[in-house]
Tab-separated table of C-alpha atoms and ligand atoms in Angstrom:
chain	number	residue	atom	x	y	z
A	22	MET	CA	32.273	14.338	-10.025
A	23	ALA	CA	30.816	10.971	-9.141
A	24	LEU	CA	29.423	12.509	-5.964
A	25	GLN	CA	27.813	15.297	-7.934
A	26	ALA	CA	26.247	12.833	-10.357
A	27	ALA	CA	24.968	10.741	-7.507
A	28	LEU	CA	23.425	13.734	-5.769
A	29	SER	CA	21.498	14.759	-8.822
A	30	ALA	CA	19.965	11.304	-9.266
A	31	PRO	CA	16.384	11.271	-7.970
A	32	ALA	CA	16.439	7.990	-6.065
A	33	ILE	CA	19.634	8.670	-4.177
A	34	SER	CA	20.012	10.327	-0.835
A	35	ILE	CA	22.692	10.848	1.724
A	36	HIS	CA	22.483	8.893	4.918
A	37	LYS	CA	23.536	11.281	7.659
A	38	GLU	CA	23.252	9.134	10.715
A	39	VAL	CA	25.760	6.354	10.135
A	40	LYS	CA	28.756	7.019	12.375
A	41	SER	CA	32.302	6.620	11.140
A	42	ASN	CA	33.053	3.703	13.462
A	43	VAL	CA	30.204	1.559	12.148
A	44	SER	CA	31.337	-1.348	10.033
A	45	LEU	CA	29.716	-0.730	6.701
A	46	LYS	CA	30.095	-4.329	5.741
A	47	GLU	CA	28.101	-5.335	8.798
A	48	THR	CA	25.224	-2.998	8.093
A	49	GLY	CA	24.972	-4.361	4.569
A	50	LEU	CA	22.738	-1.439	3.771
A	51	PHE	CA	24.358	0.418	1.027
A	52	GLY	CA	25.672	-2.115	-1.373
A	53	VAL	CA	29.116	-0.676	-0.602
A	54	SER	CA	31.797	-2.737	1.012
A	55	VAL	CA	34.484	-0.769	2.809
A	56	SER	CA	37.120	-3.241	3.839
A	57	ASP	CA	39.765	-0.660	4.685
A	58	PRO	CA	39.170	0.547	8.274
A	59	LEU	CA	40.966	3.807	7.492
A	60	LYS	CA	38.397	4.561	4.865
A	61	ALA	CA	35.615	3.763	7.307
A	62	GLU	CA	37.005	6.321	9.718
A	63	ILE	CA	36.724	9.160	7.284
A	64	LYS	CA	33.856	11.318	8.474
A	65	CYS	CA	31.927	11.791	5.288
A	66	PRO	CA	28.296	11.299	4.422
A	67	LEU	CA	27.467	8.029	2.731
A	68	ILE	CA	25.754	7.762	-0.576
A	69	ARG	CA	22.758	5.463	-0.478
A	70	LYS	CA	22.472	3.697	-3.777
A	71	GLN	CA	18.981	2.328	-3.326
A	72	GLY	CA	15.728	3.431	-1.771
A	73	ASN	CA	13.963	0.953	0.494
A	74	VAL	CA	10.295	0.299	-0.123
A	75	ILE	CA	7.916	-1.999	1.743
A	76	ILE	CA	5.113	-3.363	-0.464
A	77	THR	CA	2.360	-5.346	1.231
A	78	GLY	CA	0.819	-8.172	-0.779
A	79	ALA	CA	3.712	-8.295	-3.232
A	80	SER	CA	3.222	-12.014	-3.873
A	81	SER	CA	0.821	-11.474	-6.772
A	82	GLY	CA	-1.016	-9.029	-9.011
A	83	LEU	CA	-0.352	-5.319	-8.640
A	84	GLY	CA	2.073	-5.672	-5.729
A	85	LEU	CA	4.283	-8.153	-7.565
A	86	ALA	CA	4.225	-6.156	-10.809
A	87	THR	CA	5.200	-3.010	-8.886
A	88	ALA	CA	8.017	-4.837	-7.105
A	89	LYS	CA	9.286	-6.016	-10.482
A	90	ALA	CA	9.028	-2.560	-12.088
A	91	LEU	CA	10.936	-0.929	-9.215
A	92	ALA	CA	13.541	-3.684	-8.924
A	93	ASP	CA	14.301	-3.470	-12.643
A	94	THR	CA	15.407	0.143	-12.248
A	95	GLY	CA	18.155	-1.013	-9.865
A	96	LYS	CA	17.311	1.958	-7.630
A	97	TRP	CA	15.118	0.122	-5.143
A	98	HIS	CA	15.363	-2.637	-2.586
A	99	ILE	CA	11.895	-4.110	-2.111
A	100	ILE	CA	10.677	-5.575	1.148
A	101	MET	CA	7.935	-7.918	0.006
A	102	ALA	CA	5.599	-8.044	3.034
A	103	CYS	CA	3.547	-11.181	2.435
A	104	ARG	CA	1.415	-13.674	4.324
A	105	ASN	CA	2.734	-16.649	2.350
A	106	PHE	CA	6.523	-16.619	2.449
A	107	LEU	CA	7.062	-19.463	-0.005
A	108	LYS	CA	4.561	-18.092	-2.528
A	109	ALA	CA	6.262	-14.706	-2.391
A	110	GLU	CA	9.759	-16.209	-2.884
A	111	ARG	CA	8.531	-18.233	-5.828
A	112	ALA	CA	6.696	-15.255	-7.323
A	113	ALA	CA	9.797	-13.044	-7.048
A	114	LYS	CA	11.916	-15.714	-8.730
A	115	ALA	CA	9.376	-16.380	-11.468
A	116	ALA	CA	9.108	-12.643	-12.152
A	117	GLY	CA	12.886	-12.483	-12.517
A	118	ILE	CA	13.475	-10.025	-9.682
A	119	ALA	CA	17.199	-10.028	-8.939
A	120	LYS	CA	17.969	-11.630	-5.573
A	121	GLU	CA	19.890	-8.644	-4.244
A	122	ASN	CA	16.938	-6.335	-4.911
A	123	TYR	CA	14.352	-7.900	-2.624
A	124	THR	CA	13.736	-9.389	0.821
A	125	VAL	CA	10.609	-11.382	1.650
A	126	MET	CA	9.226	-10.793	5.135
A	127	HIS	CA	6.206	-12.394	6.721
A	128	LEU	CA	3.181	-10.162	7.300
A	129	ASP	CA	-0.401	-11.267	7.851
A	130	LEU	CA	-2.544	-8.150	7.881
A	131	ALA	CA	-5.443	-10.154	9.291
A	132	SER	CA	-3.578	-10.363	12.612
A	133	LEU	CA	-2.512	-7.267	14.525
A	134	ASP	CA	0.073	-9.367	16.390
A	135	SER	CA	1.578	-10.262	13.034
A	136	VAL	CA	1.644	-6.576	12.051
A	137	ARG	CA	3.498	-5.705	15.268
A	138	GLN	CA	5.869	-8.640	14.794
A	139	PHE	CA	6.559	-7.541	11.215
A	140	VAL	CA	7.511	-4.054	12.399
A	141	GLU	CA	9.890	-5.533	15.007
A	142	ASN	CA	11.454	-7.804	12.417
A	143	PHE	CA	11.826	-4.892	10.043
A	144	HIS	CA	13.650	-2.931	12.733
A	145	ARG	CA	16.028	-5.856	13.194
A	146	LEU	CA	16.942	-5.659	9.513
A	147	GLY	CA	18.440	-2.241	10.221
A	148	ARG	CA	17.306	-0.771	6.921
A	149	PRO	CA	15.967	2.750	6.657
A	150	LEU	CA	12.383	2.983	5.392
A	151	ASP	CA	11.786	5.399	2.548
A	152	VAL	CA	8.469	4.379	1.006
A	153	LEU	CA	5.578	2.271	2.285
A	154	VAL	CA	3.014	0.862	-0.138
A	155	CYS	CA	-0.214	-0.447	1.419
A	156	ASN	CA	-1.379	-2.673	-1.433
A	157	ALA	CA	-2.624	-6.018	-0.092
A	158	ALA	CA	-6.355	-6.700	-0.107
A	159	VAL	CA	-9.013	-9.369	-0.009
A	160	TYR	CA	-12.350	-9.295	-1.838
A	161	LEU	CA	-15.080	-11.728	-0.759
A	162	PRO	CA	-18.068	-11.001	-3.014
A	163	THR	CA	-19.729	-14.424	-2.789
A	164	ALA	CA	-19.451	-14.989	0.963
A	165	LYS	CA	-22.842	-15.500	2.606
A	166	GLU	CA	-21.467	-15.089	6.116
A	167	PRO	CA	-18.678	-12.834	7.324
A	168	SER	CA	-15.276	-14.189	8.283
A	169	PHE	CA	-13.040	-12.498	10.793
A	170	THR	CA	-9.452	-11.516	11.506
A	171	ALA	CA	-7.517	-12.860	14.502
A	172	GLU	CA	-8.879	-9.992	16.610
A	173	GLY	CA	-12.437	-10.574	15.393
A	174	PHE	CA	-12.877	-7.772	12.837
A	175	GLU	CA	-14.769	-8.495	9.618
A	176	LEU	CA	-12.044	-9.812	7.301
A	177	SER	CA	-12.126	-7.335	4.376
A	178	VAL	CA	-12.112	-4.150	6.442
A	179	GLY	CA	-9.885	-5.836	9.055
A	180	THR	CA	-7.250	-6.719	6.443
A	181	ASN	CA	-7.518	-3.946	3.873
A	182	HIS	CA	-8.007	-1.055	6.295
A	183	LEU	CA	-7.267	-1.880	9.965
A	184	GLY	CA	-4.148	-4.010	9.306
A	185	HIS	CA	-2.707	-1.303	7.073
A	186	PHE	CA	-3.772	1.421	9.487
A	187	LEU	CA	-1.732	-0.126	12.304
A	188	LEU	CA	1.184	-0.921	10.003
A	189	SER	CA	1.470	2.598	8.631
A	190	ARG	CA	1.102	4.191	12.050
A	191	LEU	CA	3.817	1.970	13.538
A	192	LEU	CA	6.185	2.662	10.643
A	193	LEU	CA	5.689	6.423	10.593
A	194	ASP	CA	8.618	7.074	12.943
A	195	ASP	CA	10.890	5.018	10.706
A	196	MET	CA	9.820	7.116	7.763
A	197	LYS	CA	10.436	10.313	9.724
A	198	GLN	CA	13.988	9.174	10.426
A	199	SER	CA	14.790	8.366	6.812
A	200	ASP	CA	16.787	11.029	4.997
A	201	PHE	CA	15.574	9.956	1.584
A	202	THR	CA	14.881	12.707	-0.911
A	203	SER	CA	11.199	11.853	-1.400
A	204	LYS	CA	9.534	9.809	1.321
A	205	ARG	CA	6.080	8.478	0.511
A	206	VAL	CA	3.225	6.475	1.975
A	207	ILE	CA	1.002	5.118	-0.786
A	208	ILE	CA	-2.353	3.506	0.016
A	209	VAL	CA	-4.007	1.772	-2.937
A	210	GLY	CA	-7.604	2.932	-3.445
A	211	SER	CA	-10.164	2.148	-6.125
A	212	ILE	CA	-12.758	3.550	-8.443
A	213	THR	CA	-15.357	1.163	-6.993
A	214	GLY	CA	-15.207	2.990	-3.637
A	215	ASN	CA	-16.000	6.289	-5.370
A	216	THR	CA	-19.698	6.834	-5.991
A	217	ASN	CA	-18.988	9.814	-8.277
A	218	THR	CA	-18.182	7.260	-11.041
A	219	LEU	CA	-20.206	4.740	-13.067
A	220	ALA	CA	-18.183	1.851	-11.592
A	221	GLY	CA	-18.830	3.184	-8.088
A	222	ASN	CA	-22.564	3.107	-8.714
A	223	VAL	CA	-22.724	-0.621	-9.433
A	224	PRO	CA	-24.564	-2.083	-6.417
A	225	PRO	CA	-23.784	-2.623	-3.632
A	226	LYS	CA	-22.428	0.902	-3.292
A	227	ALA	CA	-19.823	1.935	-0.739
A	228	ASN	CA	-21.350	3.754	2.208
A	229	LEU	CA	-19.827	4.117	5.662
A	230	GLY	CA	-23.022	5.604	7.107
A	231	ASP	CA	-22.569	6.980	10.604
A	232	LEU	CA	-19.782	4.434	11.349
A	233	ARG	CA	-21.842	2.699	14.026
A	234	GLY	CA	-20.629	-0.788	12.981
A	235	LEU	CA	-16.990	0.317	13.005
A	236	SER	CA	-17.461	1.853	16.459
A	237	GLY	CA	-18.951	-1.444	17.602
A	238	GLY	CA	-15.830	-3.357	16.510
A	239	LEU	CA	-17.158	-5.012	13.307
A	240	ASN	CA	-17.421	-8.346	15.036
A	241	GLY	CA	-21.082	-9.121	14.528
A	242	LEU	CA	-21.464	-9.995	18.221
A	243	ASN	CA	-22.476	-6.744	19.824
A	244	GLY	CA	-23.286	-5.043	16.553
A	245	SER	CA	-22.757	-5.464	12.846
A	246	PRO	CA	-19.767	-6.721	10.837
A	247	MET	CA	-20.354	-3.800	8.429
A	248	ILE	CA	-19.033	-0.275	8.982
A	249	ASP	CA	-22.482	1.296	8.504
A	250	GLY	CA	-24.108	-1.178	10.872
A	251	GLY	CA	-26.017	-3.035	8.114
A	252	ASP	CA	-26.258	-6.703	7.166
A	253	PHE	CA	-23.147	-8.444	5.910
A	254	ASP	CA	-22.341	-7.942	2.215
A	255	GLY	CA	-18.858	-9.013	1.122
A	256	ALA	CA	-18.686	-6.809	-1.988
A	257	LYS	CA	-19.812	-3.759	-0.013
A	258	ALA	CA	-17.337	-4.509	2.781
A	259	TYR	CA	-14.499	-4.408	0.211
A	260	LYS	CA	-15.697	-1.118	-1.288
A	261	ASP	CA	-16.129	0.363	2.212
A	262	SER	CA	-12.576	-0.730	3.034
A	263	LYS	CA	-11.303	1.141	-0.044
A	264	VAL	CA	-13.133	4.288	1.119
A	265	CYS	CA	-11.330	3.880	4.467
A	266	ASN	CA	-8.006	3.529	2.592
A	267	MET	CA	-8.607	6.777	0.697
A	268	LEU	CA	-9.828	8.629	3.815
A	269	THR	CA	-6.804	7.393	5.806
A	270	MET	CA	-4.422	8.730	3.155
A	271	GLN	CA	-6.028	12.192	3.421
A	272	GLU	CA	-6.053	12.166	7.216
A	273	PHE	CA	-2.357	11.222	7.207
A	274	HIS	CA	-1.754	14.140	4.868
A	275	ARG	CA	-3.609	16.573	7.146
A	276	ARG	CA	-1.868	15.373	10.293
A	277	TYR	CA	1.657	14.682	9.122
A	278	HIS	CA	2.583	16.107	5.728
A	279	GLU	CA	3.654	19.538	6.863
A	280	GLU	CA	5.559	18.263	9.885
A	281	THR	CA	7.351	15.378	8.158
A	282	GLY	CA	7.520	16.269	4.474
A	283	ILE	CA	6.243	12.778	3.709
A	284	THR	CA	4.043	12.519	0.613
A	285	PHE	CA	0.783	10.676	1.269
A	286	ALA	CA	-1.061	9.528	-1.844
A	287	SER	CA	-3.601	7.060	-3.146
A	288	LEU	CA	-4.450	5.817	-6.617
A	289	TYR	CA	-6.755	3.876	-8.851
A	290	PRO	CA	-4.369	1.859	-11.032
A	291	GLY	CA	-7.015	0.858	-13.619
A	292	CYS	CA	-9.064	-2.308	-13.808
A	293	ILE	CA	-6.559	-5.165	-13.537
A	294	ALA	CA	-9.208	-7.738	-14.321
A	295	THR	CA	-6.869	-10.760	-14.294
A	296	THR	CA	-5.490	-10.623	-10.762
A	297	GLY	CA	-6.082	-12.948	-7.827
A	298	LEU	CA	-8.408	-10.350	-6.300
A	299	PHE	CA	-11.309	-12.077	-8.037
A	300	ARG	CA	-10.367	-15.593	-6.912
A	301	GLU	CA	-13.462	-15.869	-4.704
A	302	HIS	CA	-15.827	-14.730	-7.456
A	303	ILE	CA	-17.954	-17.227	-9.441
A	304	PRO	CA	-16.186	-18.832	-12.435
A	305	LEU	CA	-18.507	-17.103	-14.955
A	306	PHE	CA	-17.502	-13.694	-13.570
A	307	ARG	CA	-13.840	-14.575	-13.827
A	308	LEU	CA	-14.347	-15.643	-17.430
A	309	LEU	CA	-16.342	-12.599	-18.567
A	310	PHE	CA	-14.828	-9.826	-16.453
A	311	PRO	CA	-11.552	-9.371	-18.419
A	312	PRO	CA	-13.214	-9.121	-21.902
A	313	PHE	CA	-15.984	-6.915	-20.416
A	314	GLN	CA	-13.374	-4.484	-19.088
A	315	LYS	CA	-11.194	-4.727	-22.214
A	316	TYR	CA	-13.848	-4.256	-24.890
A	317	ILE	CA	-16.886	-2.658	-23.198
A	318	THR	CA	-15.754	-0.315	-20.433
A	319	LYS	CA	-12.196	-0.015	-21.848
A	320	GLY	CA	-11.042	0.313	-18.257
A	321	TYR	CA	-8.793	-2.764	-18.474
A	322	VAL	CA	-5.112	-2.525	-17.713
A	323	SER	CA	-2.534	-5.338	-17.638
A	324	GLU	CA	-0.775	-6.253	-14.399
A	325	GLU	CA	2.482	-5.048	-15.926
A	326	GLU	CA	1.115	-1.639	-16.866
A	327	ALA	CA	-0.636	-1.227	-13.511
A	328	GLY	CA	2.686	-2.085	-11.842
A	329	GLU	CA	4.389	0.661	-13.878
A	330	ARG	CA	1.716	3.099	-12.694
A	331	LEU	CA	2.143	2.296	-9.024
A	332	ALA	CA	5.934	2.334	-9.449
A	333	GLN	CA	5.534	5.838	-10.846
A	334	VAL	CA	3.618	6.933	-7.741
A	335	VAL	CA	6.414	5.434	-5.608
A	336	SER	CA	9.353	7.003	-7.371
A	337	ASP	CA	8.549	9.557	-10.066
A	338	PRO	CA	10.085	12.896	-9.025
A	339	SER	CA	7.098	14.710	-10.552
A	340	LEU	CA	4.516	12.914	-8.387
A	341	THR	CA	5.461	14.350	-5.020
A	342	LYS	CA	2.185	16.149	-4.319
A	343	SER	CA	0.638	14.971	-1.064
A	344	GLY	CA	-3.034	14.275	-0.324
A	345	VAL	CA	-3.682	13.254	-3.928
A	346	TYR	CA	-5.640	10.388	-5.528
A	347	TRP	CA	-3.922	9.536	-8.829
A	348	SER	CA	-5.569	8.044	-11.888
A	349	TRP	CA	-4.474	7.593	-15.506
A	350	ASN	CA	-6.130	8.549	-18.762
A	351	LYS	CA	-6.222	6.480	-21.952
A	352	ASN	CA	-2.762	7.636	-22.993
A	353	SER	CA	-1.465	6.422	-19.638
A	354	ALA	CA	-0.743	9.910	-18.377
A	355	SER	CA	-1.331	10.406	-14.661
A	356	PHE	CA	-3.748	13.029	-13.371
A	357	GLU	CA	-5.131	14.104	-9.989
A	358	ASN	CA	-8.568	12.573	-9.772
A	359	GLN	CA	-11.622	13.758	-7.868
A	360	LEU	CA	-12.748	11.598	-4.967
A	361	SER	CA	-16.429	11.072	-4.175
A	362	LYS	CA	-18.148	13.221	-1.534
A	363	GLU	CA	-17.829	10.483	1.076
A	364	ALA	CA	-14.258	9.520	0.172
A	365	SER	CA	-13.183	13.151	0.615
A	366	ASP	CA	-15.231	13.946	3.733
A	367	ALA	CA	-12.696	15.384	6.199
A	368	GLU	CA	-14.939	14.925	9.217
A	369	LYS	CA	-15.538	11.281	8.354
A	370	ALA	CA	-11.816	10.783	7.807
A	371	ARG	CA	-11.132	12.105	11.314
A	372	LYS	CA	-13.753	9.831	12.836
A	373	VAL	CA	-12.542	6.744	10.941
A	374	TRP	CA	-9.006	7.548	12.138
A	375	GLU	CA	-10.050	7.941	15.773
A	376	ILE	CA	-12.215	4.815	15.881
A	377	SER	CA	-9.534	2.807	14.060
A	378	GLU	CA	-6.937	3.954	16.610
A	379	LYS	CA	-9.057	2.465	19.371
A	380	LEU	CA	-9.701	-0.782	17.499
A	381	VAL	CA	-6.014	-1.461	16.811
A	382	GLY	CA	-4.932	-0.513	20.319
A	383	LEU	CA	-3.215	2.810	19.598
A	384	ALA	CA	-5.596	4.895	21.693
B	1	NDP	P1	-4.201	-9.844	-5.708
B	1	NDP	O1	-5.166	-10.769	-5.061
B	1	NDP	O2	-3.431	-10.320	-6.866
B	1	NDP	O3	-3.180	-9.284	-4.641
B	1	NDP	C1	-3.533	-9.083	-3.315
B	1	NDP	C2	-2.355	-9.361	-2.434
B	1	NDP	O4	-2.752	-9.165	-1.082
B	1	NDP	C3	-1.851	-10.799	-2.533
B	1	NDP	O5	-0.452	-10.765	-2.559
B	1	NDP	C4	-2.352	-11.417	-1.261
B	1	NDP	O6	-1.543	-12.470	-0.763
B	1	NDP	C5	-2.261	-10.226	-0.329
B	1	NDP	N1	-3.006	-10.434	0.903
B	1	NDP	C6	-4.303	-10.772	1.052
B	1	NDP	N2	-4.590	-10.919	2.347
B	1	NDP	C7	-3.473	-10.644	3.042
B	1	NDP	C8	-3.128	-10.639	4.406
B	1	NDP	N3	-4.006	-10.984	5.342
B	1	NDP	N4	-1.875	-10.319	4.766
B	1	NDP	C9	-0.965	-9.999	3.827
B	1	NDP	N5	-1.222	-10.012	2.524
B	1	NDP	C10	-2.450	-10.327	2.130
B	1	NDP	O7	-5.065	-8.545	-6.098
B	1	NDP	P2	-4.642	-7.166	-6.797
B	1	NDP	O8	-3.237	-7.185	-7.197
B	1	NDP	O9	-5.676	-6.886	-7.800
B	1	NDP	O10	-4.877	-6.143	-5.604
B	1	NDP	C11	-3.879	-5.280	-5.152
B	1	NDP	C12	-4.489	-3.949	-4.752
B	1	NDP	O11	-5.056	-3.317	-5.892
B	1	NDP	C13	-5.633	-4.065	-3.731
B	1	NDP	O12	-5.476	-3.032	-2.785
B	1	NDP	C14	-6.883	-3.816	-4.556
B	1	NDP	O13	-7.897	-3.257	-3.778
B	1	NDP	C15	-6.342	-2.817	-5.557
B	1	NDP	N6	-7.111	-2.666	-6.774
B	1	NDP	C16	-7.247	-3.705	-7.657
B	1	NDP	C17	-7.967	-3.542	-8.810
B	1	NDP	C18	-8.142	-4.647	-9.781
B	1	NDP	O14	-8.841	-4.404	-10.780
B	1	NDP	N7	-7.560	-5.837	-9.577
B	1	NDP	C19	-8.571	-2.248	-9.135
B	1	NDP	C20	-8.373	-1.245	-8.132
B	1	NDP	C21	-7.650	-1.450	-7.018
B	1	NDP	P3	-1.589	-13.970	-1.349
B	1	NDP	O15	-0.771	-13.930	-2.596
B	1	NDP	O16	-0.984	-14.769	-0.271
B	1	NDP	O17	-3.021	-14.277	-1.606
B	2	PMR	MG1	-17.077	-2.718	-12.799
B	2	PMR	C1	-16.275	2.535	-16.784
B	2	PMR	C2	-16.878	1.557	-16.239
B	2	PMR	C3	-16.341	0.585	-15.260
B	2	PMR	C4	-15.092	0.463	-14.696
B	2	PMR	C5	-13.869	1.289	-14.957
B	2	PMR	C6	-15.148	-0.630	-13.779
B	2	PMR	C7	-14.093	-1.045	-12.970
B	2	PMR	N1	-16.418	-1.169	-13.808
B	2	PMR	C8	-17.176	-0.431	-14.722
B	2	PMR	C9	-18.501	-0.604	-15.046
B	2	PMR	C10	-19.293	-1.672	-14.642
B	2	PMR	N2	-18.901	-2.653	-13.781
B	2	PMR	C11	-20.667	-1.912	-15.046
B	2	PMR	C12	-21.453	-1.031	-16.004
B	2	PMR	C13	-21.065	-3.056	-14.405
B	2	PMR	C14	-22.430	-3.710	-14.494
B	2	PMR	C15	-22.494	-4.719	-15.550
B	2	PMR	C16	-19.965	-3.521	-13.622
B	2	PMR	C17	-19.988	-4.663	-12.840
B	2	PMR	C18	-18.943	-5.042	-12.000
B	2	PMR	C19	-18.925	-6.145	-11.082
B	2	PMR	C20	-19.970	-7.156	-10.852
B	2	PMR	N3	-17.722	-4.348	-11.900
B	2	PMR	C21	-17.007	-4.972	-10.971
B	2	PMR	C22	-17.696	-6.048	-10.448
B	2	PMR	C23	-16.893	-6.636	-9.443
B	2	PMR	O1	-17.119	-7.609	-8.750
B	2	PMR	C24	-15.628	-5.818	-9.308
B	2	PMR	C25	-15.637	-5.137	-7.986
B	2	PMR	O2	-16.475	-4.348	-7.682
B	2	PMR	O3	-14.657	-5.444	-7.168
B	2	PMR	C26	-14.703	-4.753	-5.937
B	2	PMR	C27	-15.752	-4.774	-10.400
B	2	PMR	C28	-14.918	-3.780	-10.844
B	2	PMR	N4	-15.251	-2.882	-11.820
B	2	PMR	C29	-14.183	-2.065	-12.053
B	2	PMR	C30	-13.138	-2.443	-11.195
B	2	PMR	C31	-11.791	-1.777	-11.135
B	2	PMR	C32	-13.583	-3.488	-10.452
B	2	PMR	C33	-12.800	-4.263	-9.442
B	2	PMR	C34	-11.728	-3.954	-8.649
B	2	PMR	C35	-11.694	-2.968	-7.523
B	2	PMR	O4	-12.410	-2.017	-7.408
B	2	PMR	O5	-10.821	-3.139	-6.762
């Protein structure tokens, strides 16, 4: 009876690969403690009580709110993949996320070594991986000069796109091995990368051009720090990085959905005008942006509500469609949104994928 109930619950799956002679207490994976060795010898599938989700940049804003929303259901263990360990611990505590529902792990997406180290450390944890959320981002709209990642890529595209590109590629095998009922890779996109919207037409507009800057390594030495090969513009670099995020999601879908059953999706969670994303913007912008979005564009959404939206994309049994860019209407109902011409250009997606593979050392 209990087994039947468990099987019908959406966030529960059966872990097939744990052998009968493994000490369940040692694995610490299932929240079940089997102290009787006789019981451990019984060859039966184990019920996994929680899904495991990695969320990058879960120390603030959307990532933290999503971690909280998922943790509160009791159905998820959240790996908070963050560059500032202490900040993330404090944020989790302050948000009231129960200790047993999260693990903070160090990840600096602006260093490919750190990404590789994170993946190794994750493997040492011994947890299956069911959902990956690529959420972290930086936005440097006032920077006059570019800054760079450890490997010398312009910081916004290096962090938001290339760091996540390597991370998701390295974790794909883990996802393949998971026996979770609905495995998902979610890459957070944005309206501002989509030039088929009013917000996407506020200059500077996203435009990847012919990718000559990306091919040149974005380092500003032998080329340009911008993907299209132009002069540095921090706001454009962010929007370009979001286009790369949305293209990567679709390329993942084309290459891996059928083979793996993994759902690949992106979303625009709404304008969360109060988050740390705008920390580098001028004080006047930070003052006026929230009321502008609340009362003029009406695109504003609170961190809490945006977190509920992303949590929905992670776990809602009705949002399993792959290759989709989700948005929400005024009544907070999700719908499949249309991407701009560039953000849905399959040929560009393939090229971005292939160049990115070379830059991060996968090809
Ligand atoms: P926040 O600044 O609050 O969150 C960004 C997170 O990314 C922080 O936790 C930050 O860490 C982390 N981060 C930044 N750089 C790195 C790095 N090198 N390595 C690891 N983590 C890093 O902004 P939001 O919550 O607003 O942004 C979250 C996502 O939502 C982004 O992908 C953004 O593009 C997207 N988005 C946001 C919108 C908005 O209106 N705010 C609208 C549409 C999309 P730390 O806490 O240490 O700074
Ligand atoms: Mg925008 C429906 C209109 C709408 C929406 C939903 C957004 C979202 N913005 C809209 C319109 C406008 N914005 C208009 C008309 C203007 C000109 C006054 C405008 C300006 C503006 C600026 C200067 N908006 C901005 C900025 C930023 O610096 C933000 C940005 O581009 O960050 C990359 C931003 C945003 N507007 C949004 C959203 C969601 C953002 C920021 C977050 C993001 O895309 O990640």
